[in-house]
Short mmCIF file of C-alpha atoms in Angstrom, two decimals:
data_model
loop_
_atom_site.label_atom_id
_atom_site.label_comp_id
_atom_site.label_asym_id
_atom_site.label_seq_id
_atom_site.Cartn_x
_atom_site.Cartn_y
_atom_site.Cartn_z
CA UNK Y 1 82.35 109.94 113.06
CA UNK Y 2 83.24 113.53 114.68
CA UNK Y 3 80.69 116.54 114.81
CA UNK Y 4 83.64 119.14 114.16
CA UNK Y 5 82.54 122.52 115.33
CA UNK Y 6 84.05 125.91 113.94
CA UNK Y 7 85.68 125.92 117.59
CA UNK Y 8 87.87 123.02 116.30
CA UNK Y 9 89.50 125.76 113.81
CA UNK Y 10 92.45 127.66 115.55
CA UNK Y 11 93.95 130.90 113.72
CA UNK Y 12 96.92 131.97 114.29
CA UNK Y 13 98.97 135.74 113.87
CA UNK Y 14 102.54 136.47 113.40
CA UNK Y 15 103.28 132.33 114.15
CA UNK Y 16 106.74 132.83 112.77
CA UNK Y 17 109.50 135.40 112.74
CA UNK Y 18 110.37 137.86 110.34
CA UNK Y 19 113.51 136.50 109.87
CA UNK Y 20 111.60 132.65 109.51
CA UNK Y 21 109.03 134.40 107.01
CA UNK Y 22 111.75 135.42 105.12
CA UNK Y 23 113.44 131.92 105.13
CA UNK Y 24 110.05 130.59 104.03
CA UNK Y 25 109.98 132.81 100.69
CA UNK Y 26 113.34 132.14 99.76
CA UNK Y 27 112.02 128.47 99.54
CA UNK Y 28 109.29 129.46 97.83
CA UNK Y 29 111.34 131.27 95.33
CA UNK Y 30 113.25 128.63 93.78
CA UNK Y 31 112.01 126.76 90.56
CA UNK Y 32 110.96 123.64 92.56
CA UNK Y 33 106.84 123.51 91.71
CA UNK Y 34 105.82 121.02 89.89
CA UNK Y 35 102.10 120.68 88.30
CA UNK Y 36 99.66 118.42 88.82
CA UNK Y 37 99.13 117.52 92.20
CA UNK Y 38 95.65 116.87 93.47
CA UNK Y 39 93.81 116.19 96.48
CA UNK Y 40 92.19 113.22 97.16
CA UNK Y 41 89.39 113.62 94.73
CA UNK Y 42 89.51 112.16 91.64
CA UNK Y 43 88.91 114.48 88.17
CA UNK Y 44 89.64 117.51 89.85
CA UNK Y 45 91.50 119.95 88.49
CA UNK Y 46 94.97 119.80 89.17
CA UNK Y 47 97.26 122.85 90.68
CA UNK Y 48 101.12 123.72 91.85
CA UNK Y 49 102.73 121.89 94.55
CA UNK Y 50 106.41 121.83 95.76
CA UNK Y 51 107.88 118.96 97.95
CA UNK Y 52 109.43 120.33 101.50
CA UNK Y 53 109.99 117.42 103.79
CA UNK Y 54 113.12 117.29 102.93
CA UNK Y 55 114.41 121.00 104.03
CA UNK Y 56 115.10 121.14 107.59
CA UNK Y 57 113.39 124.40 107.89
CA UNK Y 58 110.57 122.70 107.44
CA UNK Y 59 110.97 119.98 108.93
CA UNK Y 60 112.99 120.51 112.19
CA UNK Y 61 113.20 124.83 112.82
CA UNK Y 62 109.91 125.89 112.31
CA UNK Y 63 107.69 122.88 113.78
CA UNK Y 64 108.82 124.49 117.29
CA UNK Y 65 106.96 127.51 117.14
CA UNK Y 66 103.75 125.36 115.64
CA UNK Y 67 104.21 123.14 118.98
CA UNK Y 68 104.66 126.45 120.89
CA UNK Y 69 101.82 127.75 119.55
CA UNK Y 70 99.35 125.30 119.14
CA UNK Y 71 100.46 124.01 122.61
CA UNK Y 72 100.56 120.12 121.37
CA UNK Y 73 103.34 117.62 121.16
CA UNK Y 74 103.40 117.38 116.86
CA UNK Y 75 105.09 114.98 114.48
CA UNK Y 76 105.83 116.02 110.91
CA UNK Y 77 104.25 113.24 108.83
CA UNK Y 78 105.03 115.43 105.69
CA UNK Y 79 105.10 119.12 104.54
CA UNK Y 80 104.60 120.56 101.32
CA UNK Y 81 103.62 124.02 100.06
CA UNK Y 82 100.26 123.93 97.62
CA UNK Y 83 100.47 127.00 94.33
CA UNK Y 84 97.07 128.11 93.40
CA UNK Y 85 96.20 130.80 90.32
CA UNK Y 86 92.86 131.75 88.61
CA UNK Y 87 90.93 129.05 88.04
CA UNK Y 88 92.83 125.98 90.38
CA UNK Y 89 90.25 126.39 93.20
CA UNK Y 90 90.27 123.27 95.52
CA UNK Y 91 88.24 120.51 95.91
CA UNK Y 92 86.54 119.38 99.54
CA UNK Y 93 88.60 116.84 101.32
CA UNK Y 94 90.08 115.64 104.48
CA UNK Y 95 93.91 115.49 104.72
CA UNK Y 96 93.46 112.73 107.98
CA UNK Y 97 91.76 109.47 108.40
CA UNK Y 98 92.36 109.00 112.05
CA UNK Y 99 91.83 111.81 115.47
CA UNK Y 100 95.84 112.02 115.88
CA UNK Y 101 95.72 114.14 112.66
CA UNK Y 102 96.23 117.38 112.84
CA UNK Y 103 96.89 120.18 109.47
CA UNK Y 104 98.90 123.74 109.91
CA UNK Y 105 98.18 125.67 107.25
CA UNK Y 106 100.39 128.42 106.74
CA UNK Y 107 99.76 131.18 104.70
CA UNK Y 108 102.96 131.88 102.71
CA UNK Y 109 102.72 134.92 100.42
CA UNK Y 110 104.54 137.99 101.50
CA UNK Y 111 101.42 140.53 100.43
CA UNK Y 112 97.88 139.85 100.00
CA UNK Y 113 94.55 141.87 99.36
CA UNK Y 114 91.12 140.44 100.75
CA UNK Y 115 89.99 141.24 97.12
CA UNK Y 116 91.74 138.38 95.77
CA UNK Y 117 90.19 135.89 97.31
CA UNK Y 118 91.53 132.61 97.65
CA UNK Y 119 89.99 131.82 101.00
CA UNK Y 120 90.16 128.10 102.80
CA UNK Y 121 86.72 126.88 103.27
CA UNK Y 122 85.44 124.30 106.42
CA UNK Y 123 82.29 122.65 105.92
CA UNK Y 124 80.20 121.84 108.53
CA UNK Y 125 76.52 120.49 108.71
CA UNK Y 126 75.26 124.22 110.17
CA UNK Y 127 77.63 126.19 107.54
CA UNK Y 128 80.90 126.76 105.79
CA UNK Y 129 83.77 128.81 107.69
CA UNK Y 130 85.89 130.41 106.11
CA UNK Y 131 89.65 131.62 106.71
CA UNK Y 132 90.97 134.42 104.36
CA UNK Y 133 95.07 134.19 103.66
CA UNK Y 134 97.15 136.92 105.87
CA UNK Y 135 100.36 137.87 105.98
CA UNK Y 136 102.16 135.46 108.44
CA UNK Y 137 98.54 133.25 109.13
CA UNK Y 138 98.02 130.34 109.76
CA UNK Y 139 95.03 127.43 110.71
CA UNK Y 140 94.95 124.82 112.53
CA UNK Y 141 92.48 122.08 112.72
CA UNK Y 142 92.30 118.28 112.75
CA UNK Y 143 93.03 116.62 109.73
CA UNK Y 144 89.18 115.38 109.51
CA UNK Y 145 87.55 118.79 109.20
CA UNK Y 146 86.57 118.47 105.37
CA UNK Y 147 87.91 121.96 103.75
CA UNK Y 148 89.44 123.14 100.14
CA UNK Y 149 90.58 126.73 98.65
CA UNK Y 150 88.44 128.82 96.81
CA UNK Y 151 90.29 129.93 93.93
CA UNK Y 152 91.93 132.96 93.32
CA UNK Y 153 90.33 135.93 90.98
CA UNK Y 154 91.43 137.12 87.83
CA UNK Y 155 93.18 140.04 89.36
CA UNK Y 156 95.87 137.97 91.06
CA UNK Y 157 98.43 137.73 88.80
CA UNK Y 158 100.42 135.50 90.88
CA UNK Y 159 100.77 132.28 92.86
CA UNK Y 160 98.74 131.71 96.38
CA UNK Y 161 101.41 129.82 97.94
CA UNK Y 162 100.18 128.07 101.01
CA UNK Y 163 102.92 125.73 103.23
CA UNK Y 164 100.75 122.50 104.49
CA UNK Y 165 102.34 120.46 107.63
CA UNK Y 166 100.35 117.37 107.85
CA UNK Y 167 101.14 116.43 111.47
CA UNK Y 168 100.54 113.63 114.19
CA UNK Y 169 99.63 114.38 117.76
CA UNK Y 170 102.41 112.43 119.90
#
């Protein structure tokens, strides 16, 4: 078992483009979400998800500038982007079972106001961390740092869209 340390958290600032961030919310624009999906806890509530693995945006563009950025050799094991609104706060849970795993969390929406919450928490045994959504943000952290989103508040009237690359270090 790891001791994960808040150190193992990376946060990253203008990862992508403009031009990428703007590919990203076309994506997110079109009626693909589906809901229901949950993590890996059972009886949790469930919340919006829409399938990307098989967009090459996803997939093959942007996984460059993760690599570039992160500065590790990455394999897309799958992608998806998560939809959160009032009340679909996440669950703790680990999105890796082995230390090759590795999560970048990207923060998709195009505007955001700290007073929406809607934060991604890390537990660890001295105390949670946790990251608050950005425009063009993202985390990364191993795949075994146990973590969930705090739910949105009642003022958000829309969807905290979130893209998730589960990824393998090569």
């Amino acid at each position: 078992m790891h001791n994960f340390k808040p150190s193992n958290i990376r946060v990253f600032r203008n990862v992508f483009s403009q031009e990428h961030c703007e590919s990203i919310d076309v994506f997110l624009d079109r009626p693909q979400w589906r809901y229901g999906h949950i993590s890996d806890v059972q009886n949790t509530p469930p919340f919006w998800m829409m399938h990307l693995g098989r967009d090459k945006l996803f997939t093959e563009t942007l996984i460059q500038p993760i690599c570039e950025a992160t500065g590790d050799d990455l394999k897309v094991l799958s992608v998806y982007a998560n939809g959160q609104t009032y009340g679909l706060g996440g669950q703790p849970h680990v999105d890796a079972n082995d230390d090759r795993g590795r999560t970048f969390l990207f923060y998709a929406n195009a505007g955001w106001d700290v007073r929406w919450n809607g934060k991604t928490c890390f537990l660890f045994d001295d105390g949670p961390v946790w990251v608050t959504p950005e425009i063009n943000k993202a985390v990364y952290f191993p795949g075994q740092i146990k973590h969930f989103a705090e739910e949105t508040t009642r003022t958000f009237g829309g969807l905290r869209k979130t893209v998730a690359w589960k990824l393998e270090l090569v």
